[in-house]
Tab-separated table of N, CA, C and O in Angstrom:
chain	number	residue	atom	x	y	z
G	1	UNK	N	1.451	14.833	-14.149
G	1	UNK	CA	1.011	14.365	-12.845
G	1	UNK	C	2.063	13.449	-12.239
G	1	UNK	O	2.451	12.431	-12.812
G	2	UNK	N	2.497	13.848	-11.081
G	2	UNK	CA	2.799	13.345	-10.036
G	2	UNK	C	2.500	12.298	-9.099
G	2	UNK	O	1.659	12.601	-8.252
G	3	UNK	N	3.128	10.789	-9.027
G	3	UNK	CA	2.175	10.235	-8.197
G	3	UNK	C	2.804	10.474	-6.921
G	3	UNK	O	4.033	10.527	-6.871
G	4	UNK	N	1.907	10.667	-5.594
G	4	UNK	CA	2.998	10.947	-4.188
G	4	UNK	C	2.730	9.743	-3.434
G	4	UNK	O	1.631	9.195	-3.347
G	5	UNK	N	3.660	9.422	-2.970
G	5	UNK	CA	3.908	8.277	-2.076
G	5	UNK	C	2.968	8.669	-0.702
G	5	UNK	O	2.632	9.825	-0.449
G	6	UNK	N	2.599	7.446	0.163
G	6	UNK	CA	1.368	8.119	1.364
G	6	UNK	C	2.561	8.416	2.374
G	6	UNK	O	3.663	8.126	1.910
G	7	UNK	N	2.560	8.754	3.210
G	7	UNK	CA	3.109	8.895	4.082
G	7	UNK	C	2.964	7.459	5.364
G	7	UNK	O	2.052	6.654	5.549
G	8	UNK	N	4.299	7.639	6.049
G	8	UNK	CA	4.082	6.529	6.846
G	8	UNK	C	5.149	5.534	6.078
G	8	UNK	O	5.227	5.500	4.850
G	9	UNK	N	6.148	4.541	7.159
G	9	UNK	CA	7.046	3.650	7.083
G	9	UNK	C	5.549	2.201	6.009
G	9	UNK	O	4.324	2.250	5.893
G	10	UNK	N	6.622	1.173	5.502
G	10	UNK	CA	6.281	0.664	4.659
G	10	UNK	C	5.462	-0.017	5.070
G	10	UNK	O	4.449	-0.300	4.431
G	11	UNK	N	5.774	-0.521	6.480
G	11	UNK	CA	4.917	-1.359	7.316
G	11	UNK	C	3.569	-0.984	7.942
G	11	UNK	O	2.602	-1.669	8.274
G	12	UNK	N	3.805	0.226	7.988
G	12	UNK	CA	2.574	1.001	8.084
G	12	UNK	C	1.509	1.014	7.484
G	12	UNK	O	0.388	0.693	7.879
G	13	UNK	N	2.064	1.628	5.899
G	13	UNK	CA	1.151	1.384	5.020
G	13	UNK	C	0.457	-0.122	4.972
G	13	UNK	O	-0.740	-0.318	5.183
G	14	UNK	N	1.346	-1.061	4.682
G	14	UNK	CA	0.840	-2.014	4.494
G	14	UNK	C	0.165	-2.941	5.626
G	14	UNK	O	-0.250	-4.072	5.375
G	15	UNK	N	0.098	-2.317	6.954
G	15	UNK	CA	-0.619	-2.244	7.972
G	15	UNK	C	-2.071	-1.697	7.618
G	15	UNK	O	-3.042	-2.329	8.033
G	16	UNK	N	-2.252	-0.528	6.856
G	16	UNK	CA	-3.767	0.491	6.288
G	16	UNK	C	-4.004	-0.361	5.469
G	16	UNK	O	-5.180	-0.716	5.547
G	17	UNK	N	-3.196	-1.094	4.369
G	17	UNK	CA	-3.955	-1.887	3.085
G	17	UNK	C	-4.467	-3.334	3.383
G	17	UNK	O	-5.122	-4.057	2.632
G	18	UNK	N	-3.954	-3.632	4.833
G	18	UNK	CA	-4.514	-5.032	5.232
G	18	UNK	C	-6.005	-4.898	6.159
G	18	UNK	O	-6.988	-5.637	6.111
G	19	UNK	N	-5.783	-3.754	6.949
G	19	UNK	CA	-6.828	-3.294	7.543
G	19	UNK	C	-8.282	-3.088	6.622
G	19	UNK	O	-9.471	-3.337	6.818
G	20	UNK	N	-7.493	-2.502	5.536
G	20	UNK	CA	-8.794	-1.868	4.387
G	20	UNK	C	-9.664	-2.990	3.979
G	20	UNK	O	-10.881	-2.902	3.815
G	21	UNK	N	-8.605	-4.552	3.759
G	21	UNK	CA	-9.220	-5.576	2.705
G	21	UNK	C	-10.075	-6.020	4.067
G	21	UNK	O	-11.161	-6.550	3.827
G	22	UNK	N	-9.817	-5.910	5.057
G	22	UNK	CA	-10.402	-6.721	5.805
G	22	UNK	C	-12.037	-6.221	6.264
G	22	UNK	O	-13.008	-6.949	6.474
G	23	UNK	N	-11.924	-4.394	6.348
G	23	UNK	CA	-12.773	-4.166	6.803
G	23	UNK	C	-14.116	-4.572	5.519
G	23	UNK	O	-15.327	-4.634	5.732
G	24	UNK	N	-13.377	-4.800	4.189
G	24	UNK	CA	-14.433	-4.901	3.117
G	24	UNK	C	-14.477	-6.089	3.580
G	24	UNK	O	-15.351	-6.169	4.443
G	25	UNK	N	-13.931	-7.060	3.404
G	25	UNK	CA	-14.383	-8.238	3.643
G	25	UNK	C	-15.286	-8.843	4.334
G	25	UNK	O	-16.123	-9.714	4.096
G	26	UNK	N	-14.719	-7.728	5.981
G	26	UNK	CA	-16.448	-7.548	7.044
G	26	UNK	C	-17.661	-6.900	6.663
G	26	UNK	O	-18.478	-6.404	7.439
G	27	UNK	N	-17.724	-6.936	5.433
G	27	UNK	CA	-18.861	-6.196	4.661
G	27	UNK	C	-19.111	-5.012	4.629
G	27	UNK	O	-20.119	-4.540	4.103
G	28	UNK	N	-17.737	-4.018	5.494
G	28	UNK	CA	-17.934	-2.702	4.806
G	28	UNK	C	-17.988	-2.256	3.519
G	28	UNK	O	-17.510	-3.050	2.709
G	29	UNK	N	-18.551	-0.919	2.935
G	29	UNK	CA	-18.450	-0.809	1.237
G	29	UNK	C	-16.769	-0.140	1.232
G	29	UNK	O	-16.054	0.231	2.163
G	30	UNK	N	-16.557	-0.185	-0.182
G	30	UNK	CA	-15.337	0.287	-0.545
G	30	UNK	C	-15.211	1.558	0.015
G	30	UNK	O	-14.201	1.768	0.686
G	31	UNK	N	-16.111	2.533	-0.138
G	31	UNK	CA	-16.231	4.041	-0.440
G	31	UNK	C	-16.054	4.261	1.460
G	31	UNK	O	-15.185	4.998	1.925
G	32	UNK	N	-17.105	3.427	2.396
G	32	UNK	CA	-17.055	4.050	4.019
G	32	UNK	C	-15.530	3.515	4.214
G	32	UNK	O	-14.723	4.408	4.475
G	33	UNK	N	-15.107	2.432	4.144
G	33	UNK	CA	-13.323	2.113	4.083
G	33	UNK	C	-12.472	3.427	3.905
G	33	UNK	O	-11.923	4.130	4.753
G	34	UNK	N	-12.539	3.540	2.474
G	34	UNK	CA	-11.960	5.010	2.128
G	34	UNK	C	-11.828	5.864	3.194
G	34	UNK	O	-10.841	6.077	3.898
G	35	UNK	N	-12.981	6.351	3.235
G	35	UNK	CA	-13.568	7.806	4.235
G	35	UNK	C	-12.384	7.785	5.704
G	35	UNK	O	-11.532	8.558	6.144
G	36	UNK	N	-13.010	6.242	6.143
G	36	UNK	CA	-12.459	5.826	7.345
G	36	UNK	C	-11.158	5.660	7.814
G	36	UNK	O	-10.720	5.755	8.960
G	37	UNK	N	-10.363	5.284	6.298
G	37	UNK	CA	-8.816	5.289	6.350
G	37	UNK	C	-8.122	7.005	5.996
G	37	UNK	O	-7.142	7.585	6.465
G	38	UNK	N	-9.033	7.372	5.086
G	38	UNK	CA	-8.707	8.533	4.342
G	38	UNK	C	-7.902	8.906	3.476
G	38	UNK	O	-7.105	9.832	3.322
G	39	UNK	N	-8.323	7.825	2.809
G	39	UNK	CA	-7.549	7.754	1.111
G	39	UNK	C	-8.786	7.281	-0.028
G	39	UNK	O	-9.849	6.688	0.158
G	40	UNK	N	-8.226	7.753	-1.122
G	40	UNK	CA	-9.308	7.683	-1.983
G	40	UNK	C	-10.000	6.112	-2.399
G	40	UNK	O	-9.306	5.098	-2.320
G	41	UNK	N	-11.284	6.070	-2.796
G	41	UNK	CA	-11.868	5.170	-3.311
G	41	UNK	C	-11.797	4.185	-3.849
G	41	UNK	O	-12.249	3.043	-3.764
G	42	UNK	N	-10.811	5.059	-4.764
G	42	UNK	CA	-9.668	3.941	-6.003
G	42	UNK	C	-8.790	3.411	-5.566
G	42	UNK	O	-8.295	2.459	-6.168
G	43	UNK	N	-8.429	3.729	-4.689
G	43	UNK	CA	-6.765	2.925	-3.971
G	43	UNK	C	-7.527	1.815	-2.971
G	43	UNK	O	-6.733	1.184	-2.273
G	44	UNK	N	-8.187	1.657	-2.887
G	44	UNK	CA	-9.704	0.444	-1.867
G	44	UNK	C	-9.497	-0.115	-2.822
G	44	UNK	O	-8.612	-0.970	-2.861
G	45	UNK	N	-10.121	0.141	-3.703
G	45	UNK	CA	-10.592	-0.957	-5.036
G	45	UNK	C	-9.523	-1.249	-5.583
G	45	UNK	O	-9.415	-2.473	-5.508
G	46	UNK	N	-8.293	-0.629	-6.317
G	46	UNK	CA	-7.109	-1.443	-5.924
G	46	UNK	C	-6.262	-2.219	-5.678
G	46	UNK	O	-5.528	-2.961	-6.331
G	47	UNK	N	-6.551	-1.801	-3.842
G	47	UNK	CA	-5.745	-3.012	-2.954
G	47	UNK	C	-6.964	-4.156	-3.137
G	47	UNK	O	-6.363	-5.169	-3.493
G	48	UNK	N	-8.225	-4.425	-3.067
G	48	UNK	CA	-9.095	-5.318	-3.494
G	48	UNK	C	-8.857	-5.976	-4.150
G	48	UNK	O	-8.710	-7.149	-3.806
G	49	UNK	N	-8.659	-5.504	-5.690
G	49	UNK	CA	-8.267	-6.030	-7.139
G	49	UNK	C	-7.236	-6.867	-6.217
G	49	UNK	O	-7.473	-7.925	-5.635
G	50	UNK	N	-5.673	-5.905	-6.233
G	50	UNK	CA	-4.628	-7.057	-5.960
G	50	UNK	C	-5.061	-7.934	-4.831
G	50	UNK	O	-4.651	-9.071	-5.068
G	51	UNK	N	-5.757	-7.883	-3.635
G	51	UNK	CA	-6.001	-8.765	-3.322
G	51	UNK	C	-6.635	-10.076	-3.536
G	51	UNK	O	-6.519	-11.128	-2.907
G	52	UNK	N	-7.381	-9.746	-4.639
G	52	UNK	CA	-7.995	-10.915	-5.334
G	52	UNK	C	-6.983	-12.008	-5.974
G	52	UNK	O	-6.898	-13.210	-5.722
G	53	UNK	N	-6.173	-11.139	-6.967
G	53	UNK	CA	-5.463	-11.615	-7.877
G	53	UNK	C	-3.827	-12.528	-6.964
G	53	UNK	O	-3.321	-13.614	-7.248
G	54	UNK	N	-3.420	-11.509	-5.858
G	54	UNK	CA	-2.348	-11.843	-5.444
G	54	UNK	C	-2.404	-12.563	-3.814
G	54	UNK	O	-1.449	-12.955	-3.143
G	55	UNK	N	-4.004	-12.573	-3.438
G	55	UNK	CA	-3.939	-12.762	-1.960
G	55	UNK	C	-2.952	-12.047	-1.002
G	55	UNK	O	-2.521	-10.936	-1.309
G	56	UNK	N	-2.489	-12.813	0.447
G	56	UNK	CA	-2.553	-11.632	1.471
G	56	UNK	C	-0.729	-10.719	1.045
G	56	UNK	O	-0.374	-9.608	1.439
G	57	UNK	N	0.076	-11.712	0.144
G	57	UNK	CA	1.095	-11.422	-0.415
G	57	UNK	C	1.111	-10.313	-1.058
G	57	UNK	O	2.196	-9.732	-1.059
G	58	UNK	N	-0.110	-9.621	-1.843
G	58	UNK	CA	-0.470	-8.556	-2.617
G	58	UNK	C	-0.272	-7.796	-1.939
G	58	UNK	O	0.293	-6.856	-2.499
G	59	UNK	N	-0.536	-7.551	-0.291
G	59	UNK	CA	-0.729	-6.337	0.075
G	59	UNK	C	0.678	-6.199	0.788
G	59	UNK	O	0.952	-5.087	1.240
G	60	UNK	N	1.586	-7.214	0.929
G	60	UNK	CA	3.024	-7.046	1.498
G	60	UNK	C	3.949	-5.945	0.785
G	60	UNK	O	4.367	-5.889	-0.371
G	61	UNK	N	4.156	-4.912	2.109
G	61	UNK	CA	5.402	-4.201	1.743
G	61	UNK	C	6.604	-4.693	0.699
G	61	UNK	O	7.210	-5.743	0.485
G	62	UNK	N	6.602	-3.367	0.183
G	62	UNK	CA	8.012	-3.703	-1.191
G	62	UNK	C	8.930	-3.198	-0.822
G	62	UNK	O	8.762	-2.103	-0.287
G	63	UNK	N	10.217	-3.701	-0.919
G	63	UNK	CA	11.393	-2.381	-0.440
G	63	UNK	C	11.147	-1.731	-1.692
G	63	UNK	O	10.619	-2.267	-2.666
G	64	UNK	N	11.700	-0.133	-1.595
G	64	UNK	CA	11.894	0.739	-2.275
G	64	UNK	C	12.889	1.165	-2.562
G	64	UNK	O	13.112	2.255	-2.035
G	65	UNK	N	14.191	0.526	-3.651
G	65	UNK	CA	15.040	0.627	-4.130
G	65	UNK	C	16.544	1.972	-3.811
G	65	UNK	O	17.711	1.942	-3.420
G	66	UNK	N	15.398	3.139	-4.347
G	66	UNK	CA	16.064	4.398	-4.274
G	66	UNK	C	17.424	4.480	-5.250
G	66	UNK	O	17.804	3.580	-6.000
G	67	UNK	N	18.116	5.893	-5.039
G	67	UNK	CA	19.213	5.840	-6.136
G	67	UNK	C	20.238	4.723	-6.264
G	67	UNK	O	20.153	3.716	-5.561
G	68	UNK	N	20.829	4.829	-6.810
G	68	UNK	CA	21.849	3.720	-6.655
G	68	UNK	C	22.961	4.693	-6.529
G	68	UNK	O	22.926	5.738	-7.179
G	69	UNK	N	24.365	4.299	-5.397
G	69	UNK	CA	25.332	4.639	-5.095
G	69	UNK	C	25.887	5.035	-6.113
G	69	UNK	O	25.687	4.548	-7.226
G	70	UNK	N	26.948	6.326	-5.777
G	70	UNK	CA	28.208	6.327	-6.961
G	70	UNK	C	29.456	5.821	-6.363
G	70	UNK	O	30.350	5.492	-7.142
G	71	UNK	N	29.647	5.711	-5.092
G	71	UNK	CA	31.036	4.855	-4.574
G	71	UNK	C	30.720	3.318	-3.935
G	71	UNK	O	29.630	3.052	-3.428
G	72	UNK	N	31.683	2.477	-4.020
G	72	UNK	CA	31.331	2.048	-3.475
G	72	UNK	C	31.580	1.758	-1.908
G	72	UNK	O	32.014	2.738	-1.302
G	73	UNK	N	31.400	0.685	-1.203
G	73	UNK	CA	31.569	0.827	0.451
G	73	UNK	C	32.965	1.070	0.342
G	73	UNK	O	33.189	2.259	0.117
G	74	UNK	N	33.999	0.351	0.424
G	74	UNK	CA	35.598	0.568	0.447
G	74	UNK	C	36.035	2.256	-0.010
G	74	UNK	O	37.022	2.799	0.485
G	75	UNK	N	35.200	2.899	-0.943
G	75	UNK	CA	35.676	3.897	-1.647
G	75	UNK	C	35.268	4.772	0.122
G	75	UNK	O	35.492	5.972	0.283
């Protein structure tokens, strides 16, 4: 198994995962969140978890590394 990245710039996403904590927070359930964003159940509960553990920092975009060069700039 494959995990696939969502689609959408980083800010984006992490635009959907701030939206998500919030709408639970307004006392939506995990599961109508889901539906509403349209991602699964588990990725709600989740961003929840880390939000608990890491607050609003949890849900901040990560850069995403990618390969590393074989030349460098000058080359």
């Amino acid at each position: 198994f494959v995990a696939m990245r969502s689609k959408g710039s980083a800010s984006e996403l992490e635009t959907v995962r701030r939206r998500a904590v919030q709408l639970v927070l307004d006392g939506r359930s995990q599961a109508a969140v889901a539906v509403a964003l349209g991602v699964h159940s588990v990725t709600v509960a989740k961003w929840m978890a880390r939000h608990r553990a890491e607050g609003d920092e949890g849900l901040a975009a990560k850069p995403t590394p990618g390969r590393p060069r074989f030349l460098t700039s000058a080359q």
